[in-house]
Short mmCIF file of C-alpha atoms and ligand atoms in Angstrom, two decimals:
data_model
loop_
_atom_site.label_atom_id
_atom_site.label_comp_id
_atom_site.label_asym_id
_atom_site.label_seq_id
_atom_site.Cartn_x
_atom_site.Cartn_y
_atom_site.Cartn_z
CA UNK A 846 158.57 -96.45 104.38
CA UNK A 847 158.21 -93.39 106.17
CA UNK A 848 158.45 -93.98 110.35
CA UNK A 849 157.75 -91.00 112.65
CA UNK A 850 159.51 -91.01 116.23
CA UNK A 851 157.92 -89.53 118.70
CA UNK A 852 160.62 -88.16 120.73
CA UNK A 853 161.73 -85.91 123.82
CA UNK A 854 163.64 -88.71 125.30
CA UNK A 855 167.09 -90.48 125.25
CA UNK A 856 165.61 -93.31 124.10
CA UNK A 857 163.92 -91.54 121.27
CA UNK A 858 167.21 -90.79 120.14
CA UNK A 859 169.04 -93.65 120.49
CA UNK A 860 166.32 -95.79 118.71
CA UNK A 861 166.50 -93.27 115.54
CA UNK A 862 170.27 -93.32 115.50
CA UNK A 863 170.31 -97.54 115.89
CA UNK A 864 167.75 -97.45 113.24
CA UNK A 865 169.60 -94.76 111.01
CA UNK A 866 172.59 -97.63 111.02
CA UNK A 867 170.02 -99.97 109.72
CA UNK A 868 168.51 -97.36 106.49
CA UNK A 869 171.35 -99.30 104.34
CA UNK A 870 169.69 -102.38 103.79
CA UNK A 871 166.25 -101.06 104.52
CA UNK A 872 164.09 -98.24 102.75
CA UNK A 873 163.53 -96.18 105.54
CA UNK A 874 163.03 -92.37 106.18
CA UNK A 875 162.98 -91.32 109.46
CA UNK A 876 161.17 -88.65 111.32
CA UNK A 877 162.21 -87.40 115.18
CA UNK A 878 159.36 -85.49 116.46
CA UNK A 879 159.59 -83.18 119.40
CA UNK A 880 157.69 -80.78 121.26
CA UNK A 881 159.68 -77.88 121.58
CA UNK A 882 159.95 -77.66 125.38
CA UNK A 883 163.67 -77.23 125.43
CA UNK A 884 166.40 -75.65 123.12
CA UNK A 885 168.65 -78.70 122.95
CA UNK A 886 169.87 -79.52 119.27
CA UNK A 887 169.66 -83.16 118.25
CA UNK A 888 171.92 -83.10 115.19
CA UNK A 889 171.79 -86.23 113.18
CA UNK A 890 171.29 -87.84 109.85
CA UNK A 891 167.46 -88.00 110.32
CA UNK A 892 164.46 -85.57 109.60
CA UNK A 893 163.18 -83.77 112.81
CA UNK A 894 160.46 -81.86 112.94
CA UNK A 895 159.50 -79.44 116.08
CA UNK A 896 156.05 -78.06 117.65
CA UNK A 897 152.35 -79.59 118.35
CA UNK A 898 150.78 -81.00 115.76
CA UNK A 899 147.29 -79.20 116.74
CA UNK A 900 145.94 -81.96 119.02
CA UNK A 901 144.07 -85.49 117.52
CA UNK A 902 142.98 -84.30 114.47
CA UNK A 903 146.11 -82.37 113.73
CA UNK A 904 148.41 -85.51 114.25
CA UNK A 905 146.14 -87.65 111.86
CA UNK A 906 146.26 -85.06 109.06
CA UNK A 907 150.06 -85.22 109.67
CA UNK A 908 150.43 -88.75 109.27
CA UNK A 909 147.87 -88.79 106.61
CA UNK A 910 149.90 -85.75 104.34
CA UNK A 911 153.62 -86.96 104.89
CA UNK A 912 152.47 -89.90 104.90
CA UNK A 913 153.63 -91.91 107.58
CA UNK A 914 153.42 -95.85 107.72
CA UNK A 915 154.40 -96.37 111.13
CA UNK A 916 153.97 -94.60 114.84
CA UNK A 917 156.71 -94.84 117.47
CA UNK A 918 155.76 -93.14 120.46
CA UNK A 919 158.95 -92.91 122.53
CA UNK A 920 158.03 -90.40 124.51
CA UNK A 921 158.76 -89.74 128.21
CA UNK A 922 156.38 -91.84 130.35
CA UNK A 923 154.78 -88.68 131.96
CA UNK A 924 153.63 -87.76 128.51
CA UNK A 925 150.15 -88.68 128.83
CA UNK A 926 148.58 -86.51 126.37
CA UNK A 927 150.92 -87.23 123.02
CA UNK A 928 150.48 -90.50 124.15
CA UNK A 929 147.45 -91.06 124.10
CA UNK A 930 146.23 -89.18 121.31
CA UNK A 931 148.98 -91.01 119.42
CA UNK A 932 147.61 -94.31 119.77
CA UNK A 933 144.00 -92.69 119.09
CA UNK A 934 145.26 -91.59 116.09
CA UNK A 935 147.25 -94.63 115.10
CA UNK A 936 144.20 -96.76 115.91
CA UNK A 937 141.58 -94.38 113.74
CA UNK A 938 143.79 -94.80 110.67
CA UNK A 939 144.76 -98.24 111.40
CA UNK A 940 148.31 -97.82 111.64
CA UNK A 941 151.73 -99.57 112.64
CA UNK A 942 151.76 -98.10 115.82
CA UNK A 943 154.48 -98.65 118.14
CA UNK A 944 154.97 -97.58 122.40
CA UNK A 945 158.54 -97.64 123.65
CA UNK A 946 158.32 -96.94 127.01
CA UNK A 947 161.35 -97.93 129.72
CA UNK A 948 159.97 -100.10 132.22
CA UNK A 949 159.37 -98.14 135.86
CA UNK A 950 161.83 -98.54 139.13
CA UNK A 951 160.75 -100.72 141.42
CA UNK A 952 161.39 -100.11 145.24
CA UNK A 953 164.14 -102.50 146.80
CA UNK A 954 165.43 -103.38 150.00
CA UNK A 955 166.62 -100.28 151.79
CA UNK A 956 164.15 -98.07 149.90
CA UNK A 957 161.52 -95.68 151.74
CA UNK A 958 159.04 -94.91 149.35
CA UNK A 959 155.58 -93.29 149.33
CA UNK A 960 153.65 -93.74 146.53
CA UNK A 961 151.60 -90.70 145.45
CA UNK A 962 148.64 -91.19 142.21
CA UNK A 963 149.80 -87.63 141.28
CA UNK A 964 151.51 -84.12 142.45
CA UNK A 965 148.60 -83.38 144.61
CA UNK A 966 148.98 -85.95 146.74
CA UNK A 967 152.68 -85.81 146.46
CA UNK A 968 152.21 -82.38 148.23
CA UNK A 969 149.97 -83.73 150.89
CA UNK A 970 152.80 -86.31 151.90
CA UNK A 971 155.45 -83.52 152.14
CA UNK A 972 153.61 -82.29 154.92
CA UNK A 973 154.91 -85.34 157.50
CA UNK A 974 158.40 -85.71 156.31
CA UNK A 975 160.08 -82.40 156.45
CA UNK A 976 160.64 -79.14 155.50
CA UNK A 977 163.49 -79.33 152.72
CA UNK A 978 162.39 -80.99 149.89
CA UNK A 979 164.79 -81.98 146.37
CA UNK A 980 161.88 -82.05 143.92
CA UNK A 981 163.27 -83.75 141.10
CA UNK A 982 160.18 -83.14 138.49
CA UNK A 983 160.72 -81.04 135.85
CA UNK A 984 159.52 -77.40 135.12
CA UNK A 985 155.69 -78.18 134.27
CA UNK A 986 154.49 -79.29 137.57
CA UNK A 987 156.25 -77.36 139.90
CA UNK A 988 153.27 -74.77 140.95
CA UNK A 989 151.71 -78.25 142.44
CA UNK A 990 153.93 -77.14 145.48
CA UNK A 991 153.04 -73.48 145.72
CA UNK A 992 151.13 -73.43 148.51
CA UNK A 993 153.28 -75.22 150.72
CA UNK A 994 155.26 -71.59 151.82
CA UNK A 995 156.90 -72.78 154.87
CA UNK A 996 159.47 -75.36 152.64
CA UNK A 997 162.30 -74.84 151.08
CA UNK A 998 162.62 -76.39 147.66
CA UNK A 999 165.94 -77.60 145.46
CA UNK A 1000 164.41 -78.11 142.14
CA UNK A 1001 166.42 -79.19 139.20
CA UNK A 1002 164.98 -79.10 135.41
CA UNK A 1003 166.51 -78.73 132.04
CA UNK A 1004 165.34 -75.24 131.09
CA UNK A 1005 164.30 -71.99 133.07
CA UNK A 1006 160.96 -72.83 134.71
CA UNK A 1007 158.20 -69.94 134.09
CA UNK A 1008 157.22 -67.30 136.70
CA UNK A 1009 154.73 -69.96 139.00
CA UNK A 1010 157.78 -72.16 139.87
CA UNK A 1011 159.94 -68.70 140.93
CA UNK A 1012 157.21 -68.43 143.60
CA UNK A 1013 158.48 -71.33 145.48
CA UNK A 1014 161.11 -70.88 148.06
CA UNK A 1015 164.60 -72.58 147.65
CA UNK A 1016 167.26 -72.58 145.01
CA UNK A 1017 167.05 -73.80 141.14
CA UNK A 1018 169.78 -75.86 139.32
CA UNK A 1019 169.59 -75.73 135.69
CA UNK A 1020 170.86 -79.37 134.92
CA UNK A 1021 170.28 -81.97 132.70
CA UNK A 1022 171.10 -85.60 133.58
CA UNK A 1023 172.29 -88.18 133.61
CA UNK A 1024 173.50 -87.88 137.28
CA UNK A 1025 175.72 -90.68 138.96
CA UNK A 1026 174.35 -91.85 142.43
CA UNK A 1027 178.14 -89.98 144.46
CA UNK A 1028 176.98 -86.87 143.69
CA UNK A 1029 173.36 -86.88 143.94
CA UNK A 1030 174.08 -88.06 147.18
CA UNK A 1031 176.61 -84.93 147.56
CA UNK A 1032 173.77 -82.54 146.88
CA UNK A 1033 171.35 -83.85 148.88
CA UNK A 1034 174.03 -84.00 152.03
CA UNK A 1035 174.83 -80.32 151.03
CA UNK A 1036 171.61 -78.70 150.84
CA UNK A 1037 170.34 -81.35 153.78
CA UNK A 1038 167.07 -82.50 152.22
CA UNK A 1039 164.93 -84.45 154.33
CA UNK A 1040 162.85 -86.05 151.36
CA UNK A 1041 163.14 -86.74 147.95
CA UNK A 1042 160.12 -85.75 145.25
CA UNK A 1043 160.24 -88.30 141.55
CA UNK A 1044 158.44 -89.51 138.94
CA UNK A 1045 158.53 -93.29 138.35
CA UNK A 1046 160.13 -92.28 135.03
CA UNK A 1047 162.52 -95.58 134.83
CA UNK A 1048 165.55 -95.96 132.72
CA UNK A 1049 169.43 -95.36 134.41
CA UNK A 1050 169.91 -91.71 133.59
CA UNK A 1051 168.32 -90.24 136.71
CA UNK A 1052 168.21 -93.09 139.20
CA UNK A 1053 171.31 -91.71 141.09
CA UNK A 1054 169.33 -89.98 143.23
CA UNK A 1055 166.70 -92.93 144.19
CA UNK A 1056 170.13 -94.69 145.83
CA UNK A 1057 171.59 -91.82 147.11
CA UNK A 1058 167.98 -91.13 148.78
CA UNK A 1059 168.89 -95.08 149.89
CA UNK A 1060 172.09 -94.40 151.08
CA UNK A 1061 171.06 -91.39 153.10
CA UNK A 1062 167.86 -93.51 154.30
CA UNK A 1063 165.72 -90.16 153.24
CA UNK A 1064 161.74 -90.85 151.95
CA UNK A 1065 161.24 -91.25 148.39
CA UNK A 1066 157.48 -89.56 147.38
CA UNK A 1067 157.43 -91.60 144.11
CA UNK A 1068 154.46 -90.03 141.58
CA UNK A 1069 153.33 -93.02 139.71
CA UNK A 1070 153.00 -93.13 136.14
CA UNK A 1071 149.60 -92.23 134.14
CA UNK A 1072 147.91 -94.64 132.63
CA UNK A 1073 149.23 -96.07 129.65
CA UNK A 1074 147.54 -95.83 125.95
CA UNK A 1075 146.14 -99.70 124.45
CA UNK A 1076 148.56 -100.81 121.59
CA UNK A 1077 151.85 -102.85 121.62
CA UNK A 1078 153.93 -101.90 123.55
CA UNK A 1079 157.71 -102.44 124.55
CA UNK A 1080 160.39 -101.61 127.11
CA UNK A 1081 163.67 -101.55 125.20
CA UNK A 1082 165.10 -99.84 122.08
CA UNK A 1083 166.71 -103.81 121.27
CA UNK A 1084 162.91 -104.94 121.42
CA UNK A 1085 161.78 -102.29 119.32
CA UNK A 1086 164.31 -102.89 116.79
CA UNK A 1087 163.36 -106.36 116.79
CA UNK A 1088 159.40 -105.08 116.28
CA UNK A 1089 160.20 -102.54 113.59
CA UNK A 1090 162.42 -105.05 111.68
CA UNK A 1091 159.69 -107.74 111.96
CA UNK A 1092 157.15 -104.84 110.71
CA UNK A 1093 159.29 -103.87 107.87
CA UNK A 1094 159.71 -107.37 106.61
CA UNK A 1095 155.82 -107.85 107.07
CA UNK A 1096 155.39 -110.00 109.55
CA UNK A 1097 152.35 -108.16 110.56
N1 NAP B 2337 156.32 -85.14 131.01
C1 NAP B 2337 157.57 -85.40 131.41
O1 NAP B 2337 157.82 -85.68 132.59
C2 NAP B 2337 158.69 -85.38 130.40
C3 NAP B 2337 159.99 -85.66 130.84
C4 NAP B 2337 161.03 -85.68 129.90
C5 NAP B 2337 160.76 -85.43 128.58
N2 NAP B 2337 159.49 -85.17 128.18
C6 NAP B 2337 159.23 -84.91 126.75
O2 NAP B 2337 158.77 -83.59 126.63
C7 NAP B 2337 157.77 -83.52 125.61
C8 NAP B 2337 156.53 -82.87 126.16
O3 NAP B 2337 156.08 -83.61 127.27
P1 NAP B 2337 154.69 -83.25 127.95
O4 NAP B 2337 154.58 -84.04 129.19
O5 NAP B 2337 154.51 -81.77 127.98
O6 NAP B 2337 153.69 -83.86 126.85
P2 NAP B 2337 152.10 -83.98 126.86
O7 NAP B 2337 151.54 -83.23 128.01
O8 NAP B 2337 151.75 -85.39 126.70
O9 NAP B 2337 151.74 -83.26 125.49
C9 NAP B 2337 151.19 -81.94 125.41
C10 NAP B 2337 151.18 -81.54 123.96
O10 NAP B 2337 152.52 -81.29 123.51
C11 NAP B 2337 152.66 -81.74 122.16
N3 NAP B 2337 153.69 -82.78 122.14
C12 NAP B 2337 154.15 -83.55 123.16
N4 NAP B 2337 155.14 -84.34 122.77
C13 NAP B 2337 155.31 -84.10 121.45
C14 NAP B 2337 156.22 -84.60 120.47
N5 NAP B 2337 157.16 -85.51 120.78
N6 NAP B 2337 156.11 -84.11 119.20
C15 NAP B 2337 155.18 -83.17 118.89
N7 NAP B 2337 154.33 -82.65 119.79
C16 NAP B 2337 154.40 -83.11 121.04
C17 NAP B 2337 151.30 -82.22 121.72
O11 NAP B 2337 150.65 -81.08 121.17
P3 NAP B 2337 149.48 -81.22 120.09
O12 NAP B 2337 148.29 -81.73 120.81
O13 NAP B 2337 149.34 -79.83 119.55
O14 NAP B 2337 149.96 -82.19 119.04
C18 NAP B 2337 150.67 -82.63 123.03
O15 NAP B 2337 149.26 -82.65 122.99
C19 NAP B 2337 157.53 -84.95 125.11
O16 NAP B 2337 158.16 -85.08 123.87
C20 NAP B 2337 158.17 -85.83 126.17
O17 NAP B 2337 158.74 -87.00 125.63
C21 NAP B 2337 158.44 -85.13 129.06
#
């Protein structure tokens, strides 16, 4: 039984390595996919492949050659396209098809949030709540915030961002998480940000800075997730052990 991860995520990883514990007693190969946006190594006792697989048709000639009998798609929750073309693909061939996706934050007591659809009109909300701005998104979607010339911008991301995001005034820390809550709220007291720019991406790793932005009582411009792909789908890496073990012992 060949099963194909779709990673990029810590939760990627950790399902592979709980399933990797489980290969004794079950005949399973295992596949980590990735896209290839960052240099990190993911050593471990599993197959990993790295790149695009060409788009829809590409991934179902993949899973057709290997072959693959079933789909996880753990990938970030911001990763609309994989997604969805994984589930198109999973649903053409009528395969297992798995989505582990972390369930998104929800805003508590204390919390000043503005929900934006997307980065555009995450850019529009900037324009009331100040003029130094932690924009906690990544690399990808930084030139969103181009235009706005009269901010100044900490961004964080994993990886040197191309030459769009160097066009935006402020400073760039190369960091990945996770990042405890004391000294997200250190950063954003030393570079004295006025609001906070996330994704709803969910999980523990980078909520720090949603209760530092608490703490400090500073706006939240929360981008909410894209729509997700049909298919099963669960929040946990415990649930989807429980799914792929029901799978495997064909249950369904
Ligand atoms: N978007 C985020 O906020 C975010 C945050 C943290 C981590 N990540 C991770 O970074 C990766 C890329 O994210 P994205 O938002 O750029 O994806 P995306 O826009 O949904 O995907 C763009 C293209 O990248 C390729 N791709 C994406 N994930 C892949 C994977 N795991 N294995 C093989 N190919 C993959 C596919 O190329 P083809 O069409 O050629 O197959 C896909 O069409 C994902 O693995 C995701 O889990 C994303």
């Amino acid at each position: 039984m060949n099963i194909l991860i779709l990673g990029g995520t810590g939760d990627a990883l950790a399902l592979i390595k709980a399933l990797r514990e489980l290969t004794a007693s079950h005949p399973w190969i295992l596949v980590l996919s990735l896209a290839g946006r960052t240099r990190s190594q993911f050593p471990g006792d599993w197959q990993v492949r790295i790149g695009g697989f060409g788009g829809l048709e590409g991934l179902k000639h993949y899973l057709q050659t290997v072959p693959i009998h079933l789909l996880v798609d753990a990938t970030h929750p911001f990763a609309d396209q994989i997604s969805h073309q994984a589930w198109a693909a999973a649903d053409a061939l009528a395969m297992p098809y798995l989505r582990l996706t972390r369930s998104p934050w929800q805003p508590g007591a204390g919390d000043r949030w503005i929900e934006a659809a997307n980065h555009r009109e995450a850019a529009a909300q900037l324009l009331t709540l100040g003029r130094r701005i932690f924009l906690s998104i990544g690399r990808q979607d930084l030139a969103n915030y181009a235009h706005l010339k009269e901010f100044w911008f900490l961004m964080r991301m994993v990886e040197q961002p191309d030459a769009a995001a160097l066009l935006l005034p402020g400073f760039i820390l190369l960091e990945k998480g996770p990042f405890l809550a004391t000294s997200e709220r250190s950063l954003l007291e030393q570079y004295a940000i006025e609001a906070v720019v996330s994704k709803n991406s969910g999980g523990t790793a980078t909520y720090g800075k949603i209760i530092a932005a608490r703490e400090l009582q500073l706006p939240v411009v929360m981008i909410q997730r894209p729509s997700p792909p049909p298919g099963p789908s669960v929040a946990t890496v415990e649930e989807a052990i429980a799914w792929i073990l029901q799978w495997s012992n064909g249950q369904f």
